[in-house]
Amino acid sequence: MNQEVFIPTQSKFEEILDRKISAILENRIPQIIRKANRKEYITTKEFKELTGCSHSVQQYLREENKIAFSQEGRKVFYRTIDVEKFMSERRIEAKEA
């Protein structure tokens, strides 16, 4: 079993640690803030603002059971987490150049 051992100096270790922590914080803090500030449920108007889906597209998605929703009378609500899941499932990754 061949294992390599890396023993950095204290300053090199602190530099590596600082770089990694900074990268993590840059990526995670905006996500954490968005999650902390978001509402649990959004309206059809907010769904349209967030996704760009018109009311007729939303109706189609509901009728085809493509997105979960709650309804009280004529008022429709979507859980924010369901909308995020819906969007991420349809994400198309960019091709590398």
Tab-separated table of N, CA and C in Angstrom:
chain	number	residue	atom	x	y	z
A	1	MET	N	0.839	-1.163	0.000
A	1	MET	CA	0.000	0.000	0.000
A	1	MET	C	0.894	1.239	0.000
A	2	ASN	N	0.803	2.007	-1.073
A	2	ASN	CA	1.656	3.181	-1.240
A	2	ASN	C	0.891	4.440	-0.858
A	3	GLN	N	1.315	5.107	0.202
A	3	GLN	CA	0.666	6.337	0.646
A	3	GLN	C	1.684	7.460	0.682
A	4	GLU	N	1.262	8.607	0.173
A	4	GLU	CA	2.128	9.770	0.233
A	4	GLU	C	1.752	10.597	1.448
A	5	VAL	N	2.758	11.156	2.093
A	5	VAL	CA	2.537	11.968	3.280
A	5	VAL	C	2.920	13.407	2.934
A	6	PHE	N	2.018	14.328	3.263
A	6	PHE	CA	2.254	15.743	3.018
A	6	PHE	C	2.305	16.440	4.362
A	7	ILE	N	3.425	17.013	4.687
A	7	ILE	CA	3.577	17.711	5.956
A	7	ILE	C	3.893	19.171	5.635
A	8	PRO	N	2.868	20.015	5.676
A	8	PRO	CA	3.100	21.424	5.345
A	8	PRO	C	3.654	22.198	6.541
A	9	THR	N	4.251	23.313	6.240
A	9	THR	CA	4.650	24.224	7.313
A	9	THR	C	3.375	24.829	7.887
A	10	GLN	N	3.488	25.453	9.043
A	10	GLN	CA	2.309	26.051	9.649
A	10	GLN	C	1.720	27.131	8.754
A	11	SER	N	2.568	27.955	8.178
A	11	SER	CA	2.055	29.029	7.312
A	11	SER	C	1.388	28.457	6.063
A	12	LYS	N	1.962	27.406	5.485
A	12	LYS	CA	1.354	26.773	4.305
A	12	LYS	C	0.017	26.137	4.674
A	13	PHE	N	-0.036	25.488	5.842
A	13	PHE	CA	-1.272	24.878	6.316
A	13	PHE	C	-2.360	25.939	6.508
A	14	GLU	N	-1.993	27.065	7.126
A	14	GLU	CA	-2.948	28.156	7.342
A	14	GLU	C	-3.416	28.735	6.013
A	15	GLU	N	-2.526	28.836	5.048
A	15	GLU	CA	-2.893	29.337	3.713
A	15	GLU	C	-3.885	28.401	3.034
A	16	ILE	N	-3.608	27.106	3.095
A	16	ILE	CA	-4.507	26.113	2.486
A	16	ILE	C	-5.862	26.149	3.178
A	17	LEU	N	-5.853	26.182	4.490
A	17	LEU	CA	-7.086	26.208	5.272
A	17	LEU	C	-7.895	27.464	4.967
A	18	ASP	N	-7.227	28.611	4.922
A	18	ASP	CA	-7.890	29.877	4.613
A	18	ASP	C	-8.527	29.836	3.226
A	19	ARG	N	-7.812	29.307	2.253
A	19	ARG	CA	-8.326	29.221	0.891
A	19	ARG	C	-9.565	28.323	0.823
A	20	LYS	N	-9.505	27.185	1.461
A	20	LYS	CA	-10.638	26.244	1.438
A	20	LYS	C	-11.852	26.812	2.163
A	21	ILE	N	-11.641	27.398	3.332
A	21	ILE	CA	-12.759	27.972	4.085
A	21	ILE	C	-13.389	29.113	3.309
A	22	SER	N	-12.572	29.965	2.701
A	22	SER	CA	-13.097	31.081	1.899
A	22	SER	C	-13.946	30.573	0.743
A	23	ALA	N	-13.482	29.531	0.069
A	23	ALA	CA	-14.233	28.967	-1.063
A	23	ALA	C	-15.574	28.409	-0.597
A	24	ILE	N	-15.560	27.718	0.533
A	24	ILE	CA	-16.802	27.153	1.072
A	24	ILE	C	-17.775	28.267	1.433
A	25	LEU	N	-17.283	29.278	2.126
A	25	LEU	CA	-18.153	30.372	2.554
A	25	LEU	C	-18.717	31.149	1.368
A	26	GLU	N	-17.910	31.388	0.350
A	26	GLU	CA	-18.386	32.112	-0.832
A	26	GLU	C	-19.552	31.386	-1.506
A	27	ASN	N	-19.506	30.065	-1.495
A	27	ASN	CA	-20.568	29.277	-2.135
A	27	ASN	C	-21.764	29.052	-1.228
A	28	ARG	N	-21.524	28.798	0.042
A	28	ARG	CA	-22.602	28.392	0.937
A	28	ARG	C	-23.381	29.541	1.557
A	29	ILE	N	-22.724	30.646	1.892
A	29	ILE	CA	-23.425	31.733	2.579
A	29	ILE	C	-24.588	32.275	1.755
A	30	PRO	N	-24.418	32.561	0.458
A	30	PRO	CA	-25.591	33.024	-0.309
A	30	PRO	C	-26.741	32.013	-0.292
A	31	GLN	N	-26.426	30.721	-0.371
A	31	GLN	CA	-27.473	29.693	-0.314
A	31	GLN	C	-28.174	29.707	1.037
A	32	ILE	N	-27.415	29.816	2.097
A	32	ILE	CA	-27.985	29.826	3.447
A	32	ILE	C	-28.881	31.042	3.642
A	33	ILE	N	-28.438	32.199	3.159
A	33	ILE	CA	-29.231	33.425	3.289
A	33	ILE	C	-30.533	33.300	2.513
A	34	ARG	N	-30.460	32.770	1.273
A	34	ARG	CA	-31.679	32.589	0.470
A	34	ARG	C	-32.663	31.666	1.179
A	35	LYS	N	-32.165	30.565	1.724
A	35	LYS	CA	-33.050	29.625	2.413
A	35	LYS	C	-33.660	30.246	3.662
A	36	ALA	N	-32.885	31.034	4.390
A	36	ALA	CA	-33.388	31.659	5.616
A	36	ALA	C	-34.448	32.715	5.317
A	37	ASN	N	-34.336	33.385	4.183
A	37	ASN	CA	-35.253	34.475	3.844
A	37	ASN	C	-36.451	34.047	3.011
A	38	ARG	N	-36.446	32.841	2.510
A	38	ARG	CA	-37.542	32.446	1.619
A	38	ARG	C	-38.786	32.065	2.417
A	39	LYS	N	-39.905	32.251	1.738
A	39	LYS	CA	-41.184	31.854	2.327
A	39	LYS	C	-41.390	30.366	2.078
A	40	GLU	N	-42.167	29.721	2.944
A	40	GLU	CA	-42.415	28.290	2.762
A	40	GLU	C	-43.308	28.044	1.556
A	41	TYR	N	-44.295	28.924	1.339
A	41	TYR	CA	-45.214	28.788	0.208
A	41	TYR	C	-45.196	30.065	-0.624
A	42	ILE	N	-45.355	29.900	-1.939
A	42	ILE	CA	-45.448	31.068	-2.816
A	42	ILE	C	-46.736	30.977	-3.629
A	43	THR	N	-47.185	32.121	-4.124
A	43	THR	CA	-48.403	32.193	-4.930
A	43	THR	C	-48.079	31.958	-6.395
A	44	THR	N	-49.116	31.888	-7.219
A	44	THR	CA	-48.907	31.717	-8.658
A	44	THR	C	-48.160	32.915	-9.240
A	45	LYS	N	-48.428	34.104	-8.712
A	45	LYS	CA	-47.730	35.300	-9.189
A	45	LYS	C	-46.239	35.204	-8.870
A	46	GLU	N	-45.921	34.778	-7.648
A	46	GLU	CA	-44.523	34.636	-7.256
A	46	GLU	C	-43.847	33.512	-8.032
A	47	PHE	N	-44.594	32.456	-8.324
A	47	PHE	CA	-44.075	31.355	-9.138
A	47	PHE	C	-43.692	31.879	-10.520
A	48	LYS	N	-44.561	32.713	-11.092
A	48	LYS	CA	-44.287	33.299	-12.414
A	48	LYS	C	-43.051	34.186	-12.363
A	49	GLU	N	-42.931	35.012	-11.322
A	49	GLU	CA	-41.762	35.884	-11.178
A	49	GLU	C	-40.476	35.079	-11.038
A	50	LEU	N	-40.558	33.976	-10.320
A	50	LEU	CA	-39.390	33.152	-10.052
A	50	LEU	C	-38.960	32.330	-11.257
A	51	THR	N	-39.929	31.788	-11.992
A	51	THR	CA	-39.614	30.846	-13.065
A	51	THR	C	-39.876	31.377	-14.465
A	52	GLY	N	-40.740	32.373	-14.568
A	52	GLY	CA	-41.126	32.864	-15.883
A	52	GLY	C	-42.266	32.063	-16.504
A	53	CYS	N	-42.802	31.089	-15.787
A	53	CYS	CA	-43.907	30.268	-16.297
A	53	CYS	C	-45.215	31.047	-16.192
A	54	SER	N	-45.921	31.154	-17.300
A	54	SER	CA	-47.200	31.859	-17.312
A	54	SER	C	-48.238	31.082	-16.513
A	55	HIS	N	-49.384	31.720	-16.293
A	55	HIS	CA	-50.460	31.060	-15.547
A	55	HIS	C	-50.965	29.824	-16.295
A	56	SER	N	-51.017	29.897	-17.609
A	56	SER	CA	-51.489	28.725	-18.365
A	56	SER	C	-50.479	27.576	-18.295
A	57	VAL	N	-49.197	27.888	-18.294
A	57	VAL	CA	-48.176	26.836	-18.143
A	57	VAL	C	-48.285	26.228	-16.746
A	58	GLN	N	-48.492	27.069	-15.751
A	58	GLN	CA	-48.658	26.554	-14.383
A	58	GLN	C	-49.860	25.616	-14.302
A	59	GLN	N	-50.947	26.007	-14.935
A	59	GLN	CA	-52.149	25.173	-14.926
A	59	GLN	C	-51.849	23.829	-15.582
A	60	TYR	N	-51.140	23.852	-16.700
A	60	TYR	CA	-50.759	22.610	-17.389
A	60	TYR	C	-49.915	21.734	-16.465
A	61	LEU	N	-48.945	22.336	-15.795
A	61	LEU	CA	-48.071	21.580	-14.893
A	61	LEU	C	-48.865	20.950	-13.755
A	62	ARG	N	-49.843	21.678	-13.243
A	62	ARG	CA	-50.688	21.128	-12.167
A	62	ARG	C	-51.563	19.996	-12.693
A	63	GLU	N	-52.195	20.209	-13.845
A	63	GLU	CA	-53.095	19.195	-14.409
A	63	GLU	C	-52.355	17.909	-14.757
A	64	GLU	N	-51.098	18.037	-15.175
A	64	GLU	CA	-50.297	16.861	-15.545
A	64	GLU	C	-49.509	16.293	-14.360
A	65	ASN	N	-49.779	16.835	-13.164
A	65	ASN	CA	-49.091	16.400	-11.937
A	65	ASN	C	-47.574	16.486	-12.062
A	66	LYS	N	-47.092	17.524	-12.702
A	66	LYS	CA	-45.653	17.722	-12.877
A	66	LYS	C	-45.061	18.560	-11.741
A	67	ILE	N	-45.931	19.228	-10.975
A	67	ILE	CA	-45.479	19.988	-9.816
A	67	ILE	C	-46.548	19.915	-8.731
A	68	ALA	N	-46.087	19.760	-7.505
A	68	ALA	CA	-47.012	19.680	-6.371
A	68	ALA	C	-47.539	21.073	-6.038
A	69	PHE	N	-48.767	21.125	-5.534
A	69	PHE	CA	-49.360	22.408	-5.157
A	69	PHE	C	-50.436	22.190	-4.115
A	70	SER	N	-50.821	23.274	-3.471
A	70	SER	CA	-51.943	23.271	-2.539
A	70	SER	C	-52.962	24.252	-3.072
A	71	GLN	N	-54.223	23.996	-2.753
A	71	GLN	CA	-55.267	24.884	-3.258
A	71	GLN	C	-56.315	25.120	-2.191
A	72	GLU	N	-56.682	26.393	-2.056
A	72	GLU	CA	-57.772	26.795	-1.170
A	72	GLU	C	-58.711	27.629	-2.022
A	73	GLY	N	-59.845	27.021	-2.388
A	73	GLY	CA	-60.755	27.697	-3.311
A	73	GLY	C	-60.065	27.861	-4.657
A	74	ARG	N	-59.980	29.093	-5.135
A	74	ARG	CA	-59.304	29.354	-6.405
A	74	ARG	C	-57.836	29.732	-6.222
A	75	LYS	N	-57.427	29.910	-4.982
A	75	LYS	CA	-56.057	30.332	-4.676
A	75	LYS	C	-55.126	29.109	-4.669
A	76	VAL	N	-54.032	29.200	-5.444
A	76	VAL	CA	-53.069	28.102	-5.569
A	76	VAL	C	-51.753	28.517	-4.924
A	77	PHE	N	-51.156	27.582	-4.206
A	77	PHE	CA	-49.875	27.815	-3.551
A	77	PHE	C	-48.910	26.691	-3.901
A	78	TYR	N	-47.647	27.054	-4.009
A	78	TYR	CA	-46.579	26.081	-4.257
A	78	TYR	C	-45.587	26.165	-3.107
A	79	ARG	N	-45.114	25.010	-2.654
A	79	ARG	CA	-44.033	25.036	-1.670
A	79	ARG	C	-42.767	25.463	-2.396
A	80	THR	N	-42.037	26.383	-1.825
A	80	THR	CA	-40.815	26.885	-2.449
A	80	THR	C	-39.843	25.747	-2.729
A	81	ILE	N	-39.734	24.811	-1.813
A	81	ILE	CA	-38.815	23.685	-2.000
A	81	ILE	C	-39.221	22.840	-3.210
A	82	ASP	N	-40.534	22.715	-3.466
A	82	ASP	CA	-41.002	21.965	-4.635
A	82	ASP	C	-40.667	22.694	-5.936
A	83	VAL	N	-40.770	24.011	-5.921
A	83	VAL	CA	-40.436	24.804	-7.114
A	83	VAL	C	-38.942	24.687	-7.399
A	84	GLU	N	-38.119	24.773	-6.358
A	84	GLU	CA	-36.677	24.632	-6.536
A	84	GLU	C	-36.328	23.251	-7.085
A	85	LYS	N	-36.994	22.224	-6.568
A	85	LYS	CA	-36.760	20.858	-7.049
A	85	LYS	C	-37.189	20.734	-8.512
A	86	PHE	N	-38.349	21.284	-8.844
A	86	PHE	CA	-38.864	21.277	-10.208
A	86	PHE	C	-37.850	21.903	-11.167
A	87	MET	N	-37.306	23.065	-10.779
A	87	MET	CA	-36.348	23.763	-11.637
A	87	MET	C	-35.025	23.000	-11.746
A	88	SER	N	-34.538	22.460	-10.646
A	88	SER	CA	-33.247	21.756	-10.690
A	88	SER	C	-33.335	20.463	-11.493
A	89	GLU	N	-34.501	19.803	-11.480
A	89	GLU	CA	-34.671	18.580	-12.268
A	89	GLU	C	-34.654	18.864	-13.766
A	90	ARG	N	-34.948	20.084	-14.150
A	90	ARG	CA	-34.982	20.458	-15.559
A	90	ARG	C	-33.741	21.230	-16.004
A	91	ARG	N	-32.782	21.310	-15.115
A	91	ARG	CA	-31.539	22.035	-15.411
A	91	ARG	C	-30.736	21.298	-16.476
A	92	ILE	N	-30.239	22.053	-17.432
A	92	ILE	CA	-29.395	21.507	-18.480
A	92	ILE	C	-28.013	22.107	-18.293
A	93	GLU	N	-27.043	21.261	-18.082
A	93	GLU	CA	-25.673	21.718	-17.834
A	93	GLU	C	-25.057	22.227	-19.128
A	94	ALA	N	-24.220	23.243	-19.007
A	94	ALA	CA	-23.503	23.794	-20.162
A	94	ALA	C	-22.427	22.815	-20.594
A	95	LYS	N	-22.174	22.793	-21.882
A	95	LYS	CA	-21.103	21.940	-22.406
A	95	LYS	C	-19.775	22.653	-22.213
A	96	GLU	N	-18.765	21.841	-21.926
A	96	GLU	CA	-17.435	22.416	-21.763
A	96	GLU	C	-16.871	22.776	-23.130
A	97	ALA	N	-16.184	23.899	-23.190
A	97	ALA	CA	-15.631	24.356	-24.463
A	97	ALA	C	-14.416	23.582	-24.865
